[in-house]
């Protein structure tokens, strides 16, 4: 359908992107008909992605994924099988996306049944063709050399992808535009690692950074990186400020929901807030800002470490 067709936007040389709504998909155009996808979006955007590529005369010829979350990797198996193309991802992320039980492991707030009933999640499992090993800082796919910037934090082995055109596809390691300006509690698997990974981009020798959610930034990047780091540090401080006494997780959940004006009107939103919040609490404990306590009834709590 014509309303599903999105235009391919050229960034530099053969590197481009396609906006599928929930995110942008990076593209490397091998020739006039074949392209490599830098992430491949969620199953729910499959029709838009496939129709837009076809309208421009392209077919996927490979996938390189920044990480294995559903909104970045949900079409990997579909394209892999339909077009007989290789899928590449880092070693740790390959393990996370291999089976539904592994996916349930990092979606800890969801029940096993919820994972099995969600079409975006059931589309995720993939047997990856090219596992990028921890020792590799570049790799080849379809004979083309891509650089790799290891940026863990948002996910355990998240990686940014550098094309031959000096464009860095940052995946979810950086936020841009409204995602950065309006995020109330951005997700990170490990918040301290996510903050440290922002600084990894400071030595990046590229002309552009493309963020999945959502925007294109041209060098120099210092102000943009400062804004990302400042945002994450500010969110940590904001959570810490709401914990002014011994509080259980449920009490902290309520304080964060109300203090940050986060609208919770569905069970899924409540589950996601629990999943998003816990890594911030873990980081604050590891940083020595909070400490665990055990309330007399046997309830695990947090309190300021003063």
PDB file of C-alpha atoms in Angstrom:
ATOM      1  CA  UNK A   1       0.000   0.000   0.000  1.00  0.00           C
ATOM      2  CA  UNK A   2       1.332   3.432  -0.900  1.00  0.00           C
ATOM      3  CA  UNK A   3       0.903   4.800   2.634  1.00  0.00           C
ATOM      4  CA  UNK A   4       3.455   2.246   3.814  1.00  0.00           C
ATOM      5  CA  UNK A   5       6.152   3.425   1.409  1.00  0.00           C
ATOM      6  CA  UNK A   6       8.963   5.431   3.001  1.00  0.00           C
ATOM      7  CA  UNK A   7      11.734   7.143   1.036  1.00  0.00           C
ATOM      8  CA  UNK A   8      15.344   6.030   1.362  1.00  0.00           C
ATOM      9  CA  UNK A   9      17.455   8.986   2.489  1.00  0.00           C
ATOM     10  CA  UNK A  10      21.124   9.105   1.489  1.00  0.00           C
ATOM     11  CA  UNK A  11      23.570  10.188   4.219  1.00  0.00           C
ATOM     12  CA  UNK A  12      26.931   9.863   2.467  1.00  0.00           C
ATOM     13  CA  UNK A  13      28.203   7.679  -0.356  1.00  0.00           C
ATOM     14  CA  UNK A  14      26.398   4.347  -0.195  1.00  0.00           C
ATOM     15  CA  UNK A  15      25.146   4.811   3.365  1.00  0.00           C
ATOM     16  CA  UNK A  16      21.486   5.694   3.831  1.00  0.00           C
ATOM     17  CA  UNK A  17      18.564   5.218   6.175  1.00  0.00           C
ATOM     18  CA  UNK A  18      14.878   4.405   6.100  1.00  0.00           C
ATOM     19  CA  UNK A  19      12.393   5.702   8.668  1.00  0.00           C
ATOM     20  CA  UNK A  20       9.903   2.934   9.486  1.00  0.00           C
ATOM     21  CA  UNK A  21       8.115   4.838  12.239  1.00  0.00           C
ATOM     22  CA  UNK A  22       9.299   3.336  15.496  1.00  0.00           C
ATOM     23  CA  UNK A  23      12.947   3.708  14.447  1.00  0.00           C
ATOM     24  CA  UNK A  24      15.255   4.373  11.537  1.00  0.00           C
ATOM     25  CA  UNK A  25      16.945   1.470   9.770  1.00  0.00           C
ATOM     26  CA  UNK A  26      20.489   2.078   8.549  1.00  0.00           C
ATOM     27  CA  UNK A  27      21.292   0.915   5.023  1.00  0.00           C
ATOM     28  CA  UNK A  28      24.459   0.255   3.078  1.00  0.00           C
ATOM     29  CA  UNK A  29      23.669   0.148  -0.635  1.00  0.00           C
ATOM     30  CA  UNK A  30      25.937  -2.458  -2.227  1.00  0.00           C
ATOM     31  CA  UNK A  31      24.777  -1.650  -5.754  1.00  0.00           C
ATOM     32  CA  UNK A  32      21.589  -0.535  -7.496  1.00  0.00           C
ATOM     33  CA  UNK A  33      19.606  -3.514  -6.227  1.00  0.00           C
ATOM     34  CA  UNK A  34      21.175  -4.951  -3.064  1.00  0.00           C
ATOM     35  CA  UNK A  35      21.553  -3.477   0.397  1.00  0.00           C
ATOM     36  CA  UNK A  36      22.782  -4.446   3.846  1.00  0.00           C
ATOM     37  CA  UNK A  37      20.434  -3.577   6.708  1.00  0.00           C
ATOM     38  CA  UNK A  38      21.904  -2.012   9.840  1.00  0.00           C
ATOM     39  CA  UNK A  39      19.250  -3.372  12.209  1.00  0.00           C
ATOM     40  CA  UNK A  40      15.976  -4.571  10.732  1.00  0.00           C
ATOM     41  CA  UNK A  41      13.182  -3.234  12.917  1.00  0.00           C
ATOM     42  CA  UNK A  42      10.300  -4.966  14.696  1.00  0.00           C
ATOM     43  CA  UNK A  43       7.964  -7.503  13.137  1.00  0.00           C
ATOM     44  CA  UNK A  44       5.165  -4.936  13.325  1.00  0.00           C
ATOM     45  CA  UNK A  45       7.044  -2.697  10.830  1.00  0.00           C
ATOM     46  CA  UNK A  46       7.924  -5.510   8.441  1.00  0.00           C
ATOM     47  CA  UNK A  47       5.427  -4.545   5.756  1.00  0.00           C
ATOM     48  CA  UNK A  48       6.606  -0.918   5.718  1.00  0.00           C
ATOM     49  CA  UNK A  49      10.278  -1.889   5.573  1.00  0.00           C
ATOM     50  CA  UNK A  50       9.883  -4.530   2.881  1.00  0.00           C
ATOM     51  CA  UNK A  51       7.523  -2.445   0.752  1.00  0.00           C
ATOM     52  CA  UNK A  52       9.770   0.623   0.956  1.00  0.00           C
ATOM     53  CA  UNK A  53      12.847  -1.343  -0.082  1.00  0.00           C
ATOM     54  CA  UNK A  54      10.963  -2.963  -2.964  1.00  0.00           C
ATOM     55  CA  UNK A  55       9.582   0.383  -4.159  1.00  0.00           C
ATOM     56  CA  UNK A  56      13.151   1.707  -4.351  1.00  0.00           C
ATOM     57  CA  UNK A  57      14.303  -1.416  -6.210  1.00  0.00           C
ATOM     58  CA  UNK A  58      16.281  -2.993  -3.362  1.00  0.00           C
ATOM     59  CA  UNK A  59      16.348  -6.389  -1.705  1.00  0.00           C
ATOM     60  CA  UNK A  60      18.150  -7.140   1.567  1.00  0.00           C
ATOM     61  CA  UNK A  61      21.482  -8.915   1.075  1.00  0.00           C
ATOM     62  CA  UNK A  62      22.640  -9.047   4.697  1.00  0.00           C
ATOM     63  CA  UNK A  63      21.835  -7.810   8.192  1.00  0.00           C
ATOM     64  CA  UNK A  64      24.193  -6.335  10.781  1.00  0.00           C
ATOM     65  CA  UNK A  65      22.482  -5.771  14.121  1.00  0.00           C
ATOM     66  CA  UNK A  66      23.541  -3.377  16.856  1.00  0.00           C
ATOM     67  CA  UNK A  67      21.743  -5.480  19.477  1.00  0.00           C
ATOM     68  CA  UNK A  68      18.981  -8.031  19.862  1.00  0.00           C
ATOM     69  CA  UNK A  69      16.000  -6.042  21.155  1.00  0.00           C
ATOM     70  CA  UNK A  70      12.713  -6.643  19.361  1.00  0.00           C
ATOM     71  CA  UNK A  71      12.547  -3.183  17.748  1.00  0.00           C
ATOM     72  CA  UNK A  72      15.978  -3.701  16.146  1.00  0.00           C
ATOM     73  CA  UNK A  73      16.120  -7.424  15.447  1.00  0.00           C
ATOM     74  CA  UNK A  74      12.537  -8.574  15.011  1.00  0.00           C
ATOM     75  CA  UNK A  75      12.787  -9.218  11.265  1.00  0.00           C
ATOM     76  CA  UNK A  76      16.161 -10.977  11.244  1.00  0.00           C
ATOM     77  CA  UNK A  77      14.886 -14.539  10.885  1.00  0.00           C
ATOM     78  CA  UNK A  78      12.202 -13.512   8.396  1.00  0.00           C
ATOM     79  CA  UNK A  79      14.677 -11.808   6.026  1.00  0.00           C
ATOM     80  CA  UNK A  80      17.334 -14.446   6.645  1.00  0.00           C
ATOM     81  CA  UNK A  81      15.008 -17.213   5.508  1.00  0.00           C
ATOM     82  CA  UNK A  82      13.129 -15.380   2.754  1.00  0.00           C
ATOM     83  CA  UNK A  83      16.190 -13.936   0.999  1.00  0.00           C
ATOM     84  CA  UNK A  84      18.794 -16.490   2.154  1.00  0.00           C
ATOM     85  CA  UNK A  85      21.025 -13.764   3.583  1.00  0.00           C
ATOM     86  CA  UNK A  86      23.535 -13.727   6.463  1.00  0.00           C
ATOM     87  CA  UNK A  87      22.810 -12.145   9.836  1.00  0.00           C
ATOM     88  CA  UNK A  88      25.675 -10.727  11.914  1.00  0.00           C
ATOM     89  CA  UNK A  89      25.647  -9.684  15.582  1.00  0.00           C
ATOM     90  CA  UNK A  90      28.061  -9.661  18.515  1.00  0.00           C
ATOM     91  CA  UNK A  91      28.744 -12.833  20.491  1.00  0.00           C
ATOM     92  CA  UNK A  92      26.786 -11.925  23.611  1.00  0.00           C
ATOM     93  CA  UNK A  93      23.786 -10.617  21.723  1.00  0.00           C
ATOM     94  CA  UNK A  94      23.727 -13.785  19.591  1.00  0.00           C
ATOM     95  CA  UNK A  95      23.188 -15.795  22.765  1.00  0.00           C
ATOM     96  CA  UNK A  96      20.438 -13.478  24.027  1.00  0.00           C
ATOM     97  CA  UNK A  97      18.375 -13.842  20.852  1.00  0.00           C
ATOM     98  CA  UNK A  98      18.839 -17.555  20.251  1.00  0.00           C
ATOM     99  CA  UNK A  99      15.759 -18.785  22.147  1.00  0.00           C
ATOM    100  CA  UNK A 100      12.592 -17.397  23.713  1.00  0.00           C
ATOM    101  CA  UNK A 101      13.717 -18.436  27.236  1.00  0.00           C
ATOM    102  CA  UNK A 102      16.866 -16.358  26.732  1.00  0.00           C
ATOM    103  CA  UNK A 103      14.740 -13.418  25.612  1.00  0.00           C
ATOM    104  CA  UNK A 104      12.520 -13.884  28.680  1.00  0.00           C
ATOM    105  CA  UNK A 105      15.687 -13.644  30.795  1.00  0.00           C
ATOM    106  CA  UNK A 106      16.258  -9.956  30.088  1.00  0.00           C
ATOM    107  CA  UNK A 107      12.534  -9.169  29.916  1.00  0.00           C
ATOM    108  CA  UNK A 108      12.359 -10.240  33.547  1.00  0.00           C
ATOM    109  CA  UNK A 109       9.191  -8.274  34.326  1.00  0.00           C
ATOM    110  CA  UNK A 110       7.224 -10.211  31.677  1.00  0.00           C
ATOM    111  CA  UNK A 111       5.785 -13.649  32.297  1.00  0.00           C
ATOM    112  CA  UNK A 112       6.785 -16.539  30.048  1.00  0.00           C
ATOM    113  CA  UNK A 113       3.242 -16.534  28.701  1.00  0.00           C
ATOM    114  CA  UNK A 114       3.397 -12.862  27.782  1.00  0.00           C
ATOM    115  CA  UNK A 115       6.594 -13.473  25.832  1.00  0.00           C
ATOM    116  CA  UNK A 116       5.013 -16.409  24.013  1.00  0.00           C
ATOM    117  CA  UNK A 117       1.892 -14.393  23.156  1.00  0.00           C
ATOM    118  CA  UNK A 118       3.647 -11.279  21.827  1.00  0.00           C
ATOM    119  CA  UNK A 119       4.174 -11.445  18.032  1.00  0.00           C
ATOM    120  CA  UNK A 120       7.046  -8.948  18.164  1.00  0.00           C
ATOM    121  CA  UNK A 121       8.870 -11.165  20.678  1.00  0.00           C
ATOM    122  CA  UNK A 122       8.090 -14.546  19.119  1.00  0.00           C
ATOM    123  CA  UNK A 123       9.616 -13.272  15.867  1.00  0.00           C
ATOM    124  CA  UNK A 124      12.946 -12.604  17.620  1.00  0.00           C
ATOM    125  CA  UNK A 125      14.763 -15.964  17.955  1.00  0.00           C
ATOM    126  CA  UNK A 126      17.454 -16.282  15.292  1.00  0.00           C
ATOM    127  CA  UNK A 127      20.362 -18.590  14.555  1.00  0.00           C
ATOM    128  CA  UNK A 128      22.948 -16.016  13.619  1.00  0.00           C
ATOM    129  CA  UNK A 129      25.238 -16.717  10.634  1.00  0.00           C
ATOM    130  CA  UNK A 130      28.113 -14.416  11.574  1.00  0.00           C
ATOM    131  CA  UNK A 131      28.950 -14.120  15.267  1.00  0.00           C
ATOM    132  CA  UNK A 132      31.249 -11.139  15.821  1.00  0.00           C
ATOM    133  CA  UNK A 133      33.755 -12.240  18.424  1.00  0.00           C
ATOM    134  CA  UNK A 134      34.930 -10.049  21.342  1.00  0.00           C
ATOM    135  CA  UNK A 135      38.416  -9.680  19.794  1.00  0.00           C
ATOM    136  CA  UNK A 136      37.090  -8.213  16.515  1.00  0.00           C
ATOM    137  CA  UNK A 137      36.915  -4.456  15.968  1.00  0.00           C
ATOM    138  CA  UNK A 138      35.999  -4.817  12.290  1.00  0.00           C
ATOM    139  CA  UNK A 139      34.491  -7.541  10.134  1.00  0.00           C
ATOM    140  CA  UNK A 140      33.430  -8.298   6.564  1.00  0.00           C
ATOM    141  CA  UNK A 141      30.006  -9.103   5.208  1.00  0.00           C
ATOM    142  CA  UNK A 142      29.408  -9.538   1.458  1.00  0.00           C
ATOM    143  CA  UNK A 143      33.045  -8.548   1.020  1.00  0.00           C
ATOM    144  CA  UNK A 144      32.517  -5.110   2.581  1.00  0.00           C
ATOM    145  CA  UNK A 145      34.501  -4.022   5.624  1.00  0.00           C
ATOM    146  CA  UNK A 146      32.557  -2.542   8.531  1.00  0.00           C
ATOM    147  CA  UNK A 147      34.033  -1.100  11.687  1.00  0.00           C
ATOM    148  CA  UNK A 148      32.681  -1.892  15.125  1.00  0.00           C
ATOM    149  CA  UNK A 149      32.494   0.296  18.212  1.00  0.00           C
ATOM    150  CA  UNK A 150      31.660  -1.716  21.312  1.00  0.00           C
ATOM    151  CA  UNK A 151      29.165   0.293  23.323  1.00  0.00           C
ATOM    152  CA  UNK A 152      27.632  -1.934  26.032  1.00  0.00           C
ATOM    153  CA  UNK A 153      25.091  -0.613  28.483  1.00  0.00           C
ATOM    154  CA  UNK A 154      21.778  -0.328  26.686  1.00  0.00           C
ATOM    155  CA  UNK A 155      22.163  -4.076  26.131  1.00  0.00           C
ATOM    156  CA  UNK A 156      24.959  -6.400  27.288  1.00  0.00           C
ATOM    157  CA  UNK A 157      27.024  -6.372  24.070  1.00  0.00           C
ATOM    158  CA  UNK A 158      25.530  -3.508  22.105  1.00  0.00           C
ATOM    159  CA  UNK A 159      27.767  -2.338  19.256  1.00  0.00           C
ATOM    160  CA  UNK A 160      27.749   0.680  16.957  1.00  0.00           C
ATOM    161  CA  UNK A 161      28.454  -0.042  13.275  1.00  0.00           C
ATOM    162  CA  UNK A 162      30.757   2.075  11.111  1.00  0.00           C
ATOM    163  CA  UNK A 163      30.249   2.009   7.346  1.00  0.00           C
ATOM    164  CA  UNK A 164      32.970   2.600   4.707  1.00  0.00           C
ATOM    165  CA  UNK A 165      31.458   6.096   4.210  1.00  0.00           C
ATOM    166  CA  UNK A 166      32.483   7.303   7.703  1.00  0.00           C
ATOM    167  CA  UNK A 167      28.959   7.037   9.026  1.00  0.00           C
ATOM    168  CA  UNK A 168      28.431   5.484  12.469  1.00  0.00           C
ATOM    169  CA  UNK A 169      25.100   3.807  13.096  1.00  0.00           C
ATOM    170  CA  UNK A 170      24.824   4.133  16.885  1.00  0.00           C
ATOM    171  CA  UNK A 171      21.749   1.961  17.384  1.00  0.00           C
ATOM    172  CA  UNK A 172      20.446   2.706  20.892  1.00  0.00           C
ATOM    173  CA  UNK A 173      23.774   3.669  22.467  1.00  0.00           C
ATOM    174  CA  UNK A 174      22.844   7.342  21.946  1.00  0.00           C
ATOM    175  CA  UNK A 175      19.561   9.232  21.900  1.00  0.00           C
ATOM    176  CA  UNK A 176      18.699  12.120  19.629  1.00  0.00           C
ATOM    177  CA  UNK A 177      15.980  14.714  19.135  1.00  0.00           C
ATOM    178  CA  UNK A 178      12.675  14.102  20.967  1.00  0.00           C
ATOM    179  CA  UNK A 179      13.955  10.789  22.372  1.00  0.00           C
ATOM    180  CA  UNK A 180      16.703  12.670  24.193  1.00  0.00           C
ATOM    181  CA  UNK A 181      14.648  15.736  25.070  1.00  0.00           C
ATOM    182  CA  UNK A 182      11.580  13.974  26.441  1.00  0.00           C
ATOM    183  CA  UNK A 183      12.787  10.601  27.788  1.00  0.00           C
ATOM    184  CA  UNK A 184      11.709  10.258  31.397  1.00  0.00           C
ATOM    185  CA  UNK A 185      13.558   7.044  32.194  1.00  0.00           C
ATOM    186  CA  UNK A 186      15.429   5.635  29.206  1.00  0.00           C
ATOM    187  CA  UNK A 187      16.162   1.923  29.336  1.00  0.00           C
ATOM    188  CA  UNK A 188      19.666   0.613  29.974  1.00  0.00           C
ATOM    189  CA  UNK A 189      20.621  -2.923  30.931  1.00  0.00           C
ATOM    190  CA  UNK A 190      23.585  -1.436  32.823  1.00  0.00           C
ATOM    191  CA  UNK A 191      23.251   2.307  33.393  1.00  0.00           C
ATOM    192  CA  UNK A 192      26.879   2.939  34.382  1.00  0.00           C
ATOM    193  CA  UNK A 193      28.121   1.106  31.283  1.00  0.00           C
ATOM    194  CA  UNK A 194      25.686   3.103  29.135  1.00  0.00           C
ATOM    195  CA  UNK A 195      27.134   6.344  30.495  1.00  0.00           C
ATOM    196  CA  UNK A 196      30.701   5.161  29.940  1.00  0.00           C
ATOM    197  CA  UNK A 197      29.833   4.096  26.388  1.00  0.00           C
ATOM    198  CA  UNK A 198      28.804   7.658  25.534  1.00  0.00           C
ATOM    199  CA  UNK A 199      32.439   8.655  26.041  1.00  0.00           C
ATOM    200  CA  UNK A 200      33.637   5.897  23.705  1.00  0.00           C
ATOM    201  CA  UNK A 201      32.184   7.948  20.842  1.00  0.00           C
ATOM    202  CA  UNK A 202      34.460  10.891  21.652  1.00  0.00           C
ATOM    203  CA  UNK A 203      37.336   9.330  19.712  1.00  0.00           C
ATOM    204  CA  UNK A 204      35.110   8.415  16.770  1.00  0.00           C
ATOM    205  CA  UNK A 205      36.643   9.335  13.415  1.00  0.00           C
ATOM    206  CA  UNK A 206      33.412   9.696  11.440  1.00  0.00           C
ATOM    207  CA  UNK A 207      31.460  12.452   9.751  1.00  0.00           C
ATOM    208  CA  UNK A 208      27.990  11.416  10.912  1.00  0.00           C
ATOM    209  CA  UNK A 209      26.259   9.550  13.717  1.00  0.00           C
ATOM    210  CA  UNK A 210      22.865   8.007  12.934  1.00  0.00           C
ATOM    211  CA  UNK A 211      20.701   7.236  15.962  1.00  0.00           C
ATOM    212  CA  UNK A 212      17.956   4.645  15.761  1.00  0.00           C
ATOM    213  CA  UNK A 213      15.602   6.794  17.886  1.00  0.00           C
ATOM    214  CA  UNK A 214      15.875   9.095  15.964  1.00  0.00           C
ATOM    215  CA  UNK A 215      18.138  11.487  14.099  1.00  0.00           C
ATOM    216  CA  UNK A 216      21.312  12.242  12.176  1.00  0.00           C
ATOM    217  CA  UNK A 217      24.125  14.253  13.791  1.00  0.00           C
ATOM    218  CA  UNK A 218      27.062  15.726  11.925  1.00  0.00           C
ATOM    219  CA  UNK A 219      30.550  16.098  13.420  1.00  0.00           C
ATOM    220  CA  UNK A 220      31.788  17.564  15.715  1.00  0.00           C
ATOM    221  CA  UNK A 221      29.892  15.487  18.276  1.00  0.00           C
ATOM    222  CA  UNK A 222      31.060  16.882  21.637  1.00  0.00           C
ATOM    223  CA  UNK A 223      27.905  18.847  22.513  1.00  0.00           C
ATOM    224  CA  UNK A 224      25.685  15.970  21.417  1.00  0.00           C
ATOM    225  CA  UNK A 225      27.640  13.489  23.535  1.00  0.00           C
ATOM    226  CA  UNK A 226      27.627  15.845  26.509  1.00  0.00           C
ATOM    227  CA  UNK A 227      23.836  16.052  26.253  1.00  0.00           C
ATOM    228  CA  UNK A 228      23.525  12.252  26.260  1.00  0.00           C
ATOM    229  CA  UNK A 229      25.827  11.822  29.241  1.00  0.00           C
ATOM    230  CA  UNK A 230      24.199  14.668  31.169  1.00  0.00           C
ATOM    231  CA  UNK A 231      20.751  13.199  30.546  1.00  0.00           C
ATOM    232  CA  UNK A 232      21.647   9.785  31.972  1.00  0.00           C
ATOM    233  CA  UNK A 233      23.450  11.265  34.973  1.00  0.00           C
ATOM    234  CA  UNK A 234      20.486  13.559  35.639  1.00  0.00           C
ATOM    235  CA  UNK A 235      18.057  10.627  35.551  1.00  0.00           C
ATOM    236  CA  UNK A 236      20.202   8.738  38.055  1.00  0.00           C
ATOM    237  CA  UNK A 237      20.200  11.746  40.386  1.00  0.00           C
ATOM    238  CA  UNK A 238      16.465  12.197  39.936  1.00  0.00           C
ATOM    239  CA  UNK A 239      15.767   8.595  40.978  1.00  0.00           C
ATOM    240  CA  UNK A 240      18.147   8.898  43.933  1.00  0.00           C
ATOM    241  CA  UNK A 241      16.459  12.112  45.084  1.00  0.00           C
ATOM    242  CA  UNK A 242      13.113  10.320  45.301  1.00  0.00           C
ATOM    243  CA  UNK A 243      14.536   7.737  47.727  1.00  0.00           C
ATOM    244  CA  UNK A 244      14.844   9.768  50.930  1.00  0.00           C
ATOM    245  CA  UNK A 245      14.306   6.970  53.445  1.00  0.00           C
ATOM    246  CA  UNK A 246      14.130   3.186  53.616  1.00  0.00           C
ATOM    247  CA  UNK A 247      11.827   2.237  50.745  1.00  0.00           C
ATOM    248  CA  UNK A 248      10.712  -1.010  49.144  1.00  0.00           C
ATOM    249  CA  UNK A 249      10.715  -1.481  45.383  1.00  0.00           C
ATOM    250  CA  UNK A 250       6.954  -0.960  45.317  1.00  0.00           C
ATOM    251  CA  UNK A 251       7.315   2.292  47.236  1.00  0.00           C
ATOM    252  CA  UNK A 252      10.095   3.442  44.912  1.00  0.00           C
ATOM    253  CA  UNK A 253       8.000   2.492  41.884  1.00  0.00           C
ATOM    254  CA  UNK A 254       5.187   4.737  43.148  1.00  0.00           C
ATOM    255  CA  UNK A 255       7.571   7.587  43.970  1.00  0.00           C
ATOM    256  CA  UNK A 256       9.200   7.457  40.524  1.00  0.00           C
ATOM    257  CA  UNK A 257       5.878   7.121  38.713  1.00  0.00           C
ATOM    258  CA  UNK A 258       4.447  10.157  40.491  1.00  0.00           C
ATOM    259  CA  UNK A 259       7.641  12.205  40.776  1.00  0.00           C
ATOM    260  CA  UNK A 260       8.525  11.849  37.103  1.00  0.00           C
ATOM    261  CA  UNK A 261       4.888  12.080  35.952  1.00  0.00           C
ATOM    262  CA  UNK A 262       5.011   8.747  34.141  1.00  0.00           C
ATOM    263  CA  UNK A 263       1.558   7.714  32.953  1.00  0.00           C
ATOM    264  CA  UNK A 264       0.784   4.097  33.788  1.00  0.00           C
ATOM    265  CA  UNK A 265      -2.565   3.056  32.331  1.00  0.00           C
ATOM    266  CA  UNK A 266      -1.830  -0.499  31.155  1.00  0.00           C
ATOM    267  CA  UNK A 267      -0.258  -3.570  32.697  1.00  0.00           C
ATOM    268  CA  UNK A 268       2.475  -3.528  30.040  1.00  0.00           C
ATOM    269  CA  UNK A 269       3.454   0.046  30.931  1.00  0.00           C
ATOM    270  CA  UNK A 270       3.664  -0.957  34.593  1.00  0.00           C
ATOM    271  CA  UNK A 271       5.837  -3.942  33.704  1.00  0.00           C
ATOM    272  CA  UNK A 272       8.085  -1.764  31.584  1.00  0.00           C
ATOM    273  CA  UNK A 273       8.543   0.814  34.342  1.00  0.00           C
ATOM    274  CA  UNK A 274       9.594  -1.979  36.708  1.00  0.00           C
ATOM    275  CA  UNK A 275      12.031  -3.275  34.079  1.00  0.00           C
ATOM    276  CA  UNK A 276      13.395   0.181  33.247  1.00  0.00           C
ATOM    277  CA  UNK A 277      13.730   1.277  36.882  1.00  0.00           C
ATOM    278  CA  UNK A 278      15.631  -1.646  38.353  1.00  0.00           C
ATOM    279  CA  UNK A 279      18.929  -1.014  36.493  1.00  0.00           C
ATOM    280  CA  UNK A 280      18.947   2.544  37.886  1.00  0.00           C
ATOM    281  CA  UNK A 281      18.570   1.171  41.406  1.00  0.00           C
ATOM    282  CA  UNK A 282      21.324  -1.369  40.765  1.00  0.00           C
ATOM    283  CA  UNK A 283      23.623   1.389  39.492  1.00  0.00           C
ATOM    284  CA  UNK A 284      22.928   3.581  42.528  1.00  0.00           C
ATOM    285  CA  UNK A 285      23.789   0.661  44.823  1.00  0.00           C
ATOM    286  CA  UNK A 286      26.984  -0.114  42.904  1.00  0.00           C
ATOM    287  CA  UNK A 287      27.925   3.587  42.959  1.00  0.00           C
ATOM    288  CA  UNK A 288      27.481   3.674  46.727  1.00  0.00           C
ATOM    289  CA  UNK A 289      24.608   6.175  46.615  1.00  0.00           C
ATOM    290  CA  UNK A 290      22.066   3.654  47.928  1.00  0.00           C
ATOM    291  CA  UNK A 291      22.403   0.538  50.037  1.00  0.00           C
ATOM    292  CA  UNK A 292      20.234  -2.511  50.576  1.00  0.00           C
ATOM    293  CA  UNK A 293      18.407  -2.932  53.841  1.00  0.00           C
ATOM    294  CA  UNK A 294      16.092  -5.614  55.155  1.00  0.00           C
ATOM    295  CA  UNK A 295      12.905  -4.359  56.737  1.00  0.00           C
ATOM    296  CA  UNK A 296      11.786  -6.280  59.793  1.00  0.00           C
ATOM    297  CA  UNK A 297       9.153  -8.189  57.854  1.00  0.00           C
ATOM    298  CA  UNK A 298      11.836  -9.555  55.514  1.00  0.00           C
ATOM    299  CA  UNK A 299      11.205  -6.997  52.757  1.00  0.00           C
ATOM    300  CA  UNK A 300      14.225  -5.998  50.675  1.00  0.00           C
ATOM    301  CA  UNK A 301      14.551  -2.203  50.659  1.00  0.00           C
ATOM    302  CA  UNK A 302      16.852   0.588  49.561  1.00  0.00           C
ATOM    303  CA  UNK A 303      17.916   3.617  51.557  1.00  0.00           C
ATOM    304  CA  UNK A 304      20.376   6.490  51.097  1.00  0.00           C
ATOM    305  CA  UNK A 305      23.913   5.428  51.947  1.00  0.00           C
ATOM    306  CA  UNK A 306      24.809   8.286  54.280  1.00  0.00           C
TER     307      UNK A 306
END
